[in-house]
PDB file of C-alpha atoms in Angstrom:
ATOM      1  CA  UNK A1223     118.795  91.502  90.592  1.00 70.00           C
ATOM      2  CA  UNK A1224     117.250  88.532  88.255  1.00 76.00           C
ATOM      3  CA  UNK A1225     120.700  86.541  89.625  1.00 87.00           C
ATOM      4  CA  UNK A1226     119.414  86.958  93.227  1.00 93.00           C
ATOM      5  CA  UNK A1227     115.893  86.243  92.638  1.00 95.00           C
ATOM      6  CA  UNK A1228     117.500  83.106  90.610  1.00 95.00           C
ATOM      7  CA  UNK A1229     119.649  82.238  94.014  1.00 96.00           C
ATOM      8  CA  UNK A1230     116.879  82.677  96.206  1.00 96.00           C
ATOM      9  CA  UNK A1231     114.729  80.754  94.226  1.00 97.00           C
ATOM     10  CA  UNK A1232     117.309  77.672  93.990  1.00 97.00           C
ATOM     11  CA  UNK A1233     117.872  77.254  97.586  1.00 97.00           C
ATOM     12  CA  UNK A1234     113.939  77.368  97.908  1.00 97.00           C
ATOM     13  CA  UNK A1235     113.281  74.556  95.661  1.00 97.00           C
ATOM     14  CA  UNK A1236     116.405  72.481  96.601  1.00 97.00           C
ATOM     15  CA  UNK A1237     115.420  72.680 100.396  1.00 97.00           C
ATOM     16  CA  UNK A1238     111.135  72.265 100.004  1.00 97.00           C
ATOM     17  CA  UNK A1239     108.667  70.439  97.747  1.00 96.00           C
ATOM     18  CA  UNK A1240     106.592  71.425  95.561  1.00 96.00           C
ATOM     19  CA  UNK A1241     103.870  71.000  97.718  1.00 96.00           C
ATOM     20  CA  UNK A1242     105.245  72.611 100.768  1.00 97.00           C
ATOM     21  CA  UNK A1243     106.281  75.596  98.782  1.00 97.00           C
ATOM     22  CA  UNK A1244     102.660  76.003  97.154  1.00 97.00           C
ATOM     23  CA  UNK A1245     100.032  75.459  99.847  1.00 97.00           C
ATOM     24  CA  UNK A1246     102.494  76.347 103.128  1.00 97.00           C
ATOM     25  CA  UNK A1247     104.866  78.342 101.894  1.00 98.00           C
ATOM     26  CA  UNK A1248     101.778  80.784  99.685  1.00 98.00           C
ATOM     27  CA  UNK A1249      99.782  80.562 103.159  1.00 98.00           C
ATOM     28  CA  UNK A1250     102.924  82.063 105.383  1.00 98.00           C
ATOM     29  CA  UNK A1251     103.354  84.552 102.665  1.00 98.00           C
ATOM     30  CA  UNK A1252     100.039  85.309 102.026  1.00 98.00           C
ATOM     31  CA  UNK A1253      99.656  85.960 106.288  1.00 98.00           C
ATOM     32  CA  UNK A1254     103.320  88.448 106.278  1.00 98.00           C
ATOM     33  CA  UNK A1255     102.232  90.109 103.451  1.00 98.00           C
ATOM     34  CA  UNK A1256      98.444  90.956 104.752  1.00 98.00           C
ATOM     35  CA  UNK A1257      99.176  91.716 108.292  1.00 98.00           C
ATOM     36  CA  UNK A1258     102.442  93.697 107.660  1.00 98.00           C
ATOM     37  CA  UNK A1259     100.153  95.376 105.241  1.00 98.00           C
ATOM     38  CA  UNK A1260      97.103  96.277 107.187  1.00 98.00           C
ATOM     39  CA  UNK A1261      98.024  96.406 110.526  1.00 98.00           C
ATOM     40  CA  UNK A1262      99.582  99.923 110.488  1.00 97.00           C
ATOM     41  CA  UNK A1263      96.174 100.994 109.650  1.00 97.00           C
ATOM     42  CA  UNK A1264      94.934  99.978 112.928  1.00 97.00           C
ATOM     43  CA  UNK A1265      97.740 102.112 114.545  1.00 96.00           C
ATOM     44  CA  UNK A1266      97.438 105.384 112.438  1.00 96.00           C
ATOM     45  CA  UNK A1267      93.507 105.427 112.901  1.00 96.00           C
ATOM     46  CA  UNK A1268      94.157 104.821 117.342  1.00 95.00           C
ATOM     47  CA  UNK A1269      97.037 107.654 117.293  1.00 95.00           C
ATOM     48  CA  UNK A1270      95.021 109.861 114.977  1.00 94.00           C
ATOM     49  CA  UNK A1271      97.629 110.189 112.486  1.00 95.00           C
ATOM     50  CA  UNK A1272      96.799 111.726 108.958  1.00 96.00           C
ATOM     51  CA  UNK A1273      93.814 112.323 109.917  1.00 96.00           C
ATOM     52  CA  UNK A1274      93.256 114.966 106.853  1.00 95.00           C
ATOM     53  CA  UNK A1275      93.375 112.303 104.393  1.00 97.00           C
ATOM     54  CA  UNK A1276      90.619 109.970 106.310  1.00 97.00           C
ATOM     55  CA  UNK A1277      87.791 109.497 103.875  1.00 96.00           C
ATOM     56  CA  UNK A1278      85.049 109.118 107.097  1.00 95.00           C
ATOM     57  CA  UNK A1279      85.264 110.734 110.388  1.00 93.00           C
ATOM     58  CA  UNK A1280      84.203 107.764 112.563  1.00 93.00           C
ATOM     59  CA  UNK A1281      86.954 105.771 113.865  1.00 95.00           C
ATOM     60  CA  UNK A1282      86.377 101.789 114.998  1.00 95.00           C
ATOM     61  CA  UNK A1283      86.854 100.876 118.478  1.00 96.00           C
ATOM     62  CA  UNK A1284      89.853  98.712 119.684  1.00 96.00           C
ATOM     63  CA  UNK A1285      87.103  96.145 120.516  1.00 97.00           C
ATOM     64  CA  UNK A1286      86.200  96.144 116.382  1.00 97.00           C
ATOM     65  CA  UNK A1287      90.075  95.990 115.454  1.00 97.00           C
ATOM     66  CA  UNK A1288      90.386  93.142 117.739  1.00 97.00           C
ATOM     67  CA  UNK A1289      87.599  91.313 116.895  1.00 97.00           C
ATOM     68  CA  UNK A1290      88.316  91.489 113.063  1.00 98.00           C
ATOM     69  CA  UNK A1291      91.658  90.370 113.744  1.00 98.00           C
ATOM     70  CA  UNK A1292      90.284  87.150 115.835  1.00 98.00           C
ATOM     71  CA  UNK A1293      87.991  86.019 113.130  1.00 98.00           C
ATOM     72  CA  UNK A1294      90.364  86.672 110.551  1.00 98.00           C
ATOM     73  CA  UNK A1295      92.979  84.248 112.117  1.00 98.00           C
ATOM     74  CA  UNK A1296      89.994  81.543 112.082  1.00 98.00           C
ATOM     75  CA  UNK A1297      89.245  81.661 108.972  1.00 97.00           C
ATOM     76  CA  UNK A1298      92.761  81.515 107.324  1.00 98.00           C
ATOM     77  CA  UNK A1299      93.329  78.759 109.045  1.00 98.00           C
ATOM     78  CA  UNK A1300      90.157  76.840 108.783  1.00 97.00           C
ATOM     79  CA  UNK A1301      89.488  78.083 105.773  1.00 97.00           C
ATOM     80  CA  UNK A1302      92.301  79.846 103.126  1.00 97.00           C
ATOM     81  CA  UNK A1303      95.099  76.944 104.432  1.00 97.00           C
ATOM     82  CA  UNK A1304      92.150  74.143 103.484  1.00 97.00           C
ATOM     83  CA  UNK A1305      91.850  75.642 100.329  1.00 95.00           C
ATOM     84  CA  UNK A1306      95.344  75.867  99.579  1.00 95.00           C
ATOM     85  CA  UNK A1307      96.004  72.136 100.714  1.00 96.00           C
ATOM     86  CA  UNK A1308      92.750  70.646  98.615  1.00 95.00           C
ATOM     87  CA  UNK A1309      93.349  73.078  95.021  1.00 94.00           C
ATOM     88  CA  UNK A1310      96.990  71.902  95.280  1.00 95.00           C
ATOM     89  CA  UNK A1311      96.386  68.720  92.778  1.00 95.00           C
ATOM     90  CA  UNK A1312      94.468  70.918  90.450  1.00 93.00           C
ATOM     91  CA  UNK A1313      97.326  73.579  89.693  1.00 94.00           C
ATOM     92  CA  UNK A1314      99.637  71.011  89.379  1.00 94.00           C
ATOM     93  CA  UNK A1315      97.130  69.184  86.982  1.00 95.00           C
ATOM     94  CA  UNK A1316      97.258  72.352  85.112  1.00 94.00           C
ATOM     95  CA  UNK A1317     100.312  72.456  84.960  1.00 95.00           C
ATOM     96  CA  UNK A1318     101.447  74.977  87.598  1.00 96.00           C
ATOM     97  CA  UNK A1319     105.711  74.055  88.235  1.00 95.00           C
ATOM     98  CA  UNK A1320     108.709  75.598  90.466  1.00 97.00           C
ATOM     99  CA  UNK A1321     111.445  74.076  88.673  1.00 95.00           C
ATOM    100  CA  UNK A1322     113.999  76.634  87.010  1.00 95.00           C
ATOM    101  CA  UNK A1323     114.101  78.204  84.739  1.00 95.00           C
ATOM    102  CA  UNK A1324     112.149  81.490  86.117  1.00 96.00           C
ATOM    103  CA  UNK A1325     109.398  82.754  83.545  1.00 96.00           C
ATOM    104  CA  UNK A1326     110.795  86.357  82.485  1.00 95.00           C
ATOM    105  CA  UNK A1327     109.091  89.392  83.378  1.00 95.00           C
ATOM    106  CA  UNK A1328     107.351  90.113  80.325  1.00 97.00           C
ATOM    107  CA  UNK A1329     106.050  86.348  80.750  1.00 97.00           C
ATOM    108  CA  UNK A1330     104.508  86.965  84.519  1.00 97.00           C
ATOM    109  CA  UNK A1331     102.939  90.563  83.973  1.00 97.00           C
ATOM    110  CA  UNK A1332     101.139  89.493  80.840  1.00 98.00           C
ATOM    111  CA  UNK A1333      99.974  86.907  83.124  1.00 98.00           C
ATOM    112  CA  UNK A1334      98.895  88.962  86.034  1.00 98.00           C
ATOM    113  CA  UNK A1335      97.594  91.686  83.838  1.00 97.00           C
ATOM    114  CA  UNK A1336      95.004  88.572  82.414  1.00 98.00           C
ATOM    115  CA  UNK A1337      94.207  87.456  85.850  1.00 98.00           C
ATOM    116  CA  UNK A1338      93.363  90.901  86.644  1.00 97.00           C
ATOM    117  CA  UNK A1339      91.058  91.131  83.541  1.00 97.00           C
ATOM    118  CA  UNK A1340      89.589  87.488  84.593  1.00 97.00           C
ATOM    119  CA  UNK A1341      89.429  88.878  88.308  1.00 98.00           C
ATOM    120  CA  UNK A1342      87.466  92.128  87.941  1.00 97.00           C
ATOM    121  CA  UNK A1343      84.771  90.597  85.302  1.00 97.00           C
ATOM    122  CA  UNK A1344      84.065  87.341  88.194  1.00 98.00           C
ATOM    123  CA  UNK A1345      84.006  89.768  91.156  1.00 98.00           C
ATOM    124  CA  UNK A1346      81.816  91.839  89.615  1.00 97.00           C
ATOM    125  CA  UNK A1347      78.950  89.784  89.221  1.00 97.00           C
ATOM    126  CA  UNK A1348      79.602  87.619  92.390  1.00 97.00           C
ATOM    127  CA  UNK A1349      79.827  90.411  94.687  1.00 96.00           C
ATOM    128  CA  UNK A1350      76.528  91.588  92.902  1.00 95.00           C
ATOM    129  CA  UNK A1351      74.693  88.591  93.640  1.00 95.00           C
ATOM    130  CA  UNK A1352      76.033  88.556  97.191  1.00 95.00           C
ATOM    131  CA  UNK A1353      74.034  92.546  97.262  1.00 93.00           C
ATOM    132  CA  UNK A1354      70.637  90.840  96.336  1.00 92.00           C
ATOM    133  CA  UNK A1355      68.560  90.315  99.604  1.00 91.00           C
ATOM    134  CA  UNK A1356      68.825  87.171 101.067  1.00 94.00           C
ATOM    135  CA  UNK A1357      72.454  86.692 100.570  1.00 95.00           C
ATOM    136  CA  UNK A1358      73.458  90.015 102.168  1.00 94.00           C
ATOM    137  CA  UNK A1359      71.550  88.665 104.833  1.00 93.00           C
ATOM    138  CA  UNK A1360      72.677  85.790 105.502  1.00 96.00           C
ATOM    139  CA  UNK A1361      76.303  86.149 103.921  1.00 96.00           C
ATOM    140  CA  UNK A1362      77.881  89.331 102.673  1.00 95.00           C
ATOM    141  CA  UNK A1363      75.859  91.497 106.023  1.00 94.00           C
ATOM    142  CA  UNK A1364      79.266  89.741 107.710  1.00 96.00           C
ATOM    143  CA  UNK A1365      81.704  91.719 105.472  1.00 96.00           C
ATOM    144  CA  UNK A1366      79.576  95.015 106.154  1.00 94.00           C
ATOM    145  CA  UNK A1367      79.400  94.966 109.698  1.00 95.00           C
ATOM    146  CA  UNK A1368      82.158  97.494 109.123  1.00 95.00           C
ATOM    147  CA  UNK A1369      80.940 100.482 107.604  1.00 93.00           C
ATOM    148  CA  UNK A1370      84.035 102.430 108.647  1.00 95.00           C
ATOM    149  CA  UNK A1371      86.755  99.859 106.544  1.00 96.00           C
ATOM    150  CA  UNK A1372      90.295  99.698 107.746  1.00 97.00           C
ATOM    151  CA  UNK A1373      92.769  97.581 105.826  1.00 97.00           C
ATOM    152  CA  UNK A1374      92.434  94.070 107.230  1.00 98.00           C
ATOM    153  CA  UNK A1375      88.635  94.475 107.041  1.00 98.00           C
ATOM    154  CA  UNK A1376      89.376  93.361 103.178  1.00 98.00           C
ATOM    155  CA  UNK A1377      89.134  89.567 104.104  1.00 98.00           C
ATOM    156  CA  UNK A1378      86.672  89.756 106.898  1.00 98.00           C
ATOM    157  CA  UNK A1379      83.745  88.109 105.718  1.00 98.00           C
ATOM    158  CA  UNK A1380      81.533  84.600 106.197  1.00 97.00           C
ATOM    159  CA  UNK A1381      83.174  81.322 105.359  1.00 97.00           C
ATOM    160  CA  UNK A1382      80.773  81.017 102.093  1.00 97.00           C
ATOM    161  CA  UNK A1383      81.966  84.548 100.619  1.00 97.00           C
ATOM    162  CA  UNK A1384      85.930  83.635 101.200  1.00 97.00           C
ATOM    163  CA  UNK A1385      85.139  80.713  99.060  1.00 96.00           C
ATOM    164  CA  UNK A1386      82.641  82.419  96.660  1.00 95.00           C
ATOM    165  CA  UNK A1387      84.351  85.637  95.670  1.00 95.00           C
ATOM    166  CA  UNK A1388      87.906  83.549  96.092  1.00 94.00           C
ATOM    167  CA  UNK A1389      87.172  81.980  93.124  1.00 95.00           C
ATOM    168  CA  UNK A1390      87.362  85.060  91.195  1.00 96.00           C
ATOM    169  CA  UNK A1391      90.858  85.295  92.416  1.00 96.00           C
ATOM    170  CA  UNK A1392      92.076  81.546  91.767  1.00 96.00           C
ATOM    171  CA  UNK A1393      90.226  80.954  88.227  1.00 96.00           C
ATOM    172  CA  UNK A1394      92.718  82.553  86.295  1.00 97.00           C
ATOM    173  CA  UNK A1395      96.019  81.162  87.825  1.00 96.00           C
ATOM    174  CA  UNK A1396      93.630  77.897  87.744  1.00 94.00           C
ATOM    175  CA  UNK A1397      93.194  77.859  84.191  1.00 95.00           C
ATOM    176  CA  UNK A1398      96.965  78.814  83.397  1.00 95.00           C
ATOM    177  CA  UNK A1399      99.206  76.924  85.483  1.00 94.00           C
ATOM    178  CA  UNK A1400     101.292  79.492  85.609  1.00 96.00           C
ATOM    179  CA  UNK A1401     105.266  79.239  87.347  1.00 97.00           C
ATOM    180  CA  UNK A1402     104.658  79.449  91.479  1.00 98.00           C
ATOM    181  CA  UNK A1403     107.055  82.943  91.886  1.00 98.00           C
ATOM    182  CA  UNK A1404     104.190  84.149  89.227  1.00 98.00           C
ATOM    183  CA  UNK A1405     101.490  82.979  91.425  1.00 97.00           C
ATOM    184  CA  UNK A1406     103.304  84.202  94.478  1.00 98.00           C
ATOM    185  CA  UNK A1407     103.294  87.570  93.033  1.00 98.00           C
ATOM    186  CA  UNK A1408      99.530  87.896  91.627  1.00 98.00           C
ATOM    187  CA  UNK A1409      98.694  86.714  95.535  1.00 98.00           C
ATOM    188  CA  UNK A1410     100.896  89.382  96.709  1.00 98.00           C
ATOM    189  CA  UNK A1411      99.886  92.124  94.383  1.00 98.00           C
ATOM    190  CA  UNK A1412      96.129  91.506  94.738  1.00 98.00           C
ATOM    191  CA  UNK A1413      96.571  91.254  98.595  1.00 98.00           C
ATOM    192  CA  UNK A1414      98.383  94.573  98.546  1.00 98.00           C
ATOM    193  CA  UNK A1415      95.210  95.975  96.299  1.00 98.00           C
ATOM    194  CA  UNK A1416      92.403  94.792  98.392  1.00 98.00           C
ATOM    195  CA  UNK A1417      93.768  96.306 101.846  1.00 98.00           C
ATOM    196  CA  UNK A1418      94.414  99.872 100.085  1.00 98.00           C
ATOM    197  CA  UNK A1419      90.843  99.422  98.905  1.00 98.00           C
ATOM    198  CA  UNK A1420      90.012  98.803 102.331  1.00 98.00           C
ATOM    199  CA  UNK A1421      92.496 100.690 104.160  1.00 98.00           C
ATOM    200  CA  UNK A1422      89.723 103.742 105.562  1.00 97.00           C
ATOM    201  CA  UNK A1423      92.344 106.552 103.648  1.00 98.00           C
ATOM    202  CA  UNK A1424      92.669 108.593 100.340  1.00 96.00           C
ATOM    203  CA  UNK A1425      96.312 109.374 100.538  1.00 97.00           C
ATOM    204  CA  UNK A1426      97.824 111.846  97.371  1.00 96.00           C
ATOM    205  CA  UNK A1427      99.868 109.277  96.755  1.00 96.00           C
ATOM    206  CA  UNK A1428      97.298 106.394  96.710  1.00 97.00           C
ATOM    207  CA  UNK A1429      97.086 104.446  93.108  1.00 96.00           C
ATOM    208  CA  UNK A1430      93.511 105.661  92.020  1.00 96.00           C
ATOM    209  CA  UNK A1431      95.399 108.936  91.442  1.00 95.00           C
ATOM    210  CA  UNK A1432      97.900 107.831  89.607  1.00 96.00           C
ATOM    211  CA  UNK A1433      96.421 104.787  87.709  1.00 95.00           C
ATOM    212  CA  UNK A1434      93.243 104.901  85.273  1.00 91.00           C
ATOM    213  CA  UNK A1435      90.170 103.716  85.666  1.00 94.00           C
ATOM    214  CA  UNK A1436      91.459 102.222  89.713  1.00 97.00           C
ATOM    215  CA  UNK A1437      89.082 102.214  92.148  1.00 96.00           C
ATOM    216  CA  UNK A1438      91.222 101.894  95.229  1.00 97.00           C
ATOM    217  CA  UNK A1439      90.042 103.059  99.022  1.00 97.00           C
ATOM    218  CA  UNK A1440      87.737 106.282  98.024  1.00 95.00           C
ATOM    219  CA  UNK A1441      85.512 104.356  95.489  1.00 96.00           C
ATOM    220  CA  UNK A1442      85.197 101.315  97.428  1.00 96.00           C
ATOM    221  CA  UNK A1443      84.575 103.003 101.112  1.00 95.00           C
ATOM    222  CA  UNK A1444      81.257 104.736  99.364  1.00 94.00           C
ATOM    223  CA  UNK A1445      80.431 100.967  98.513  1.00 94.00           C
ATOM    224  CA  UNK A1446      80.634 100.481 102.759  1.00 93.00           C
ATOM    225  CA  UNK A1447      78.867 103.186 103.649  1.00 87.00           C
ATOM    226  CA  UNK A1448      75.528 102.283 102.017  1.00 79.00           C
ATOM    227  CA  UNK A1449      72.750  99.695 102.730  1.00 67.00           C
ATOM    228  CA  UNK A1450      72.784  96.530 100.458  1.00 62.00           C
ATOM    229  CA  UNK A1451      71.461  96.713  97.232  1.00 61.00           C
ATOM    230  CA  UNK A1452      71.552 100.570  97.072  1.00 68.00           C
ATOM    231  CA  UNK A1453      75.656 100.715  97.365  1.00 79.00           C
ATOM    232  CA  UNK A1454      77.090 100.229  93.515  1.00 92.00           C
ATOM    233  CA  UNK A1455      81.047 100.267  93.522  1.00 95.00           C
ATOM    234  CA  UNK A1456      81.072  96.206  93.316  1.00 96.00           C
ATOM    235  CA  UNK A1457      84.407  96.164  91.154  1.00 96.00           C
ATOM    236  CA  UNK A1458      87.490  94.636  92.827  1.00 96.00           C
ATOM    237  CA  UNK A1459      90.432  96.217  91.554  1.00 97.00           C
ATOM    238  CA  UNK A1460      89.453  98.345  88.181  1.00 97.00           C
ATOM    239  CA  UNK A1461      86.119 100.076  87.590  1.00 96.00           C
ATOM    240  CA  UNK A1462      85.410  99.339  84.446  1.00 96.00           C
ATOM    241  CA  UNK A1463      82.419  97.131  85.118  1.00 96.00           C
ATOM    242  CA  UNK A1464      80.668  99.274  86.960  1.00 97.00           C
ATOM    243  CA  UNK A1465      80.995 101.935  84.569  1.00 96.00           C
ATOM    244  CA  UNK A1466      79.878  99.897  81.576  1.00 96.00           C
ATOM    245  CA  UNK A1467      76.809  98.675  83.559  1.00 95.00           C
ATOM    246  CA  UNK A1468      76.054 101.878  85.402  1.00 94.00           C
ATOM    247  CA  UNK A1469      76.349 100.970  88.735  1.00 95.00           C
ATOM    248  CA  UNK A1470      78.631 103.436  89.644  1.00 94.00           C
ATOM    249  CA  UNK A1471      76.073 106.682  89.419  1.00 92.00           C
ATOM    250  CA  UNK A1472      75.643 107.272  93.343  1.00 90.00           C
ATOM    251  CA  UNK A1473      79.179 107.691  93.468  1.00 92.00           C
ATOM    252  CA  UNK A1474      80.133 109.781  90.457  1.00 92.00           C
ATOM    253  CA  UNK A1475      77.099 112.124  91.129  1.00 91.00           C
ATOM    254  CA  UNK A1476      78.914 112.099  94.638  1.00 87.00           C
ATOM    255  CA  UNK A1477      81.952 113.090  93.703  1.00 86.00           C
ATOM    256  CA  UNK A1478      80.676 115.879  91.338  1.00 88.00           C
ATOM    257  CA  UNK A1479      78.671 117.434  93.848  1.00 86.00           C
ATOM    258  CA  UNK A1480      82.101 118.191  95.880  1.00 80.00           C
ATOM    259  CA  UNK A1481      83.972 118.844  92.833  1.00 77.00           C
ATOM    260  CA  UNK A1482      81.391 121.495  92.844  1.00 72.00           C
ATOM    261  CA  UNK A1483      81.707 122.524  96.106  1.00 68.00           C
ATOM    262  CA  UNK A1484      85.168 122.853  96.340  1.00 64.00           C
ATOM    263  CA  UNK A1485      85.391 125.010  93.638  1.00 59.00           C
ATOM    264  CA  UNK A1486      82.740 127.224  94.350  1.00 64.00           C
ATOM    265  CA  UNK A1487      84.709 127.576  98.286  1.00 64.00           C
ATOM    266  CA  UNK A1488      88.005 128.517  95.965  1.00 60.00           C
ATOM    267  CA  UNK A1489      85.834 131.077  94.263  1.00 65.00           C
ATOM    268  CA  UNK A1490      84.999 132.451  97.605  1.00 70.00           C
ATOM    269  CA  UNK A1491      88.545 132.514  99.066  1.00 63.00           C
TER     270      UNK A1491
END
């Protein structure tokens, strides 16, 4: 496997720059990875396909969908590619590299696991700020015109948030310079994260079951569902921060109130 990776890899860098392969080629695979990722969520809500494991009734109209998928095309393009193009010189300052050898996998996911760590603490308290009044007005009220998520509802928000809560994403690959295939993957993983967050379903096989202290789709569709600065849930990818600062209380007392229920119906039965 690390042989193929190794081939792939060598006809990448032999046939591209540096530069193409880090702002266009991260852009195309940024764009595969998201739509091939969330647009089957659009499809299973319209057919009504597993429908059990939808966490809210309401479904979004194919005027929504479309919409969402519009704006989102805008903004990678006037936005994430600009990005991409402009933060180029600073990863390379840092000392970010696609030459060969390949950093080993120990290497990468001590890597990723940091910029998850570095992630989670800078989304936190951005995404809280963006919950105080005026800038939910103005800014984040964009990301929260759907209150029924679906998976590519993850990057739909104003041009000001993509840049302010992107930040939280970048900073730690920023600060590392990591290898490009370990960048590639972070984007990929975190992409993959963010539209099951968003995705509108609780699945039995979805990661907050299986992984501790994830928040994944259930915890952050309660964040959707309630008015600005009452909504908690503002971790990204691991809850930890809202648990240490308490913000999480509407939603535990939530889901202990149906633990409670659904027990007391088993009692019944």
């Amino acid at each position: 496997m690390a042989s193929v990776i190794e081939a792939g890899w060598t006809y990448l860098i032999t046939h591209f720059s540096d530069f193409q392969l880090a702002c266009v080629g991260s852009f195309i695979l940024h764009e595969v990875v998201f739509f091939l990722s969330g647009l089957p969520f659009i499809y299973i809500e319209r057919a009504g396909w597993l429908r059990k494991y939808k966490i809210q009734a309401k479904n979004n109209s194919s005027e929504a969908q479309e919409k969402c998928i519009a704006r989102l095309l805008f903004y990678h393009f006037c936005v994430n590619l600009p990005v991409m193009l402009t933060s180029y010189p600073v990863f390379r300052f840092m000392g970010m590299r696609s030459s060969l050898p390949l950093p080993s996998w120990k290497v990468m996911s001590t890597q990723i696991l940091f910029y998850f760590i570095v992630e989670d603490f800078i989304f936190y308290w951005g995404h809280r700020i963006l919950h105080t009044k005026w800038l939910y007005k103005h800014i984040h009220s964009v990301h929260h015109e759907y209150a029924t998520p679906f998976g590519l509802t993850s990057e739909y928000a104003h041009p000001a948030e993509i840049l302010f809560l992107g930040f939280a994403t970048i900073f730690g690959p920023a600060i590392t310079g990591p290898h490009l295939i370990t960048l590639w993957l972070w984007m990929v993983v975190r992409v993959l994260e963010t539209v099951e967050a968003h995705c509108g379903y609780h699945f039995p096989w979805s990661p907050s079951n299986f992984l501790p202290l994830y928040g994944g789709s259930d915890f952050h569709d309660y964040h959707h569902r309630l008015i600005y600065t009452k909504s908690g849930n503002y971790s990204s990818t691991f809850v930890y921060m809202d648990w240490i600062f308490g913000t999480d209380h509407g939603y535990r007392k939530l889901k202990a109130l149906k633990t409670e229920e659904e027990v007391a119906e088993f009692k019944e039965n």
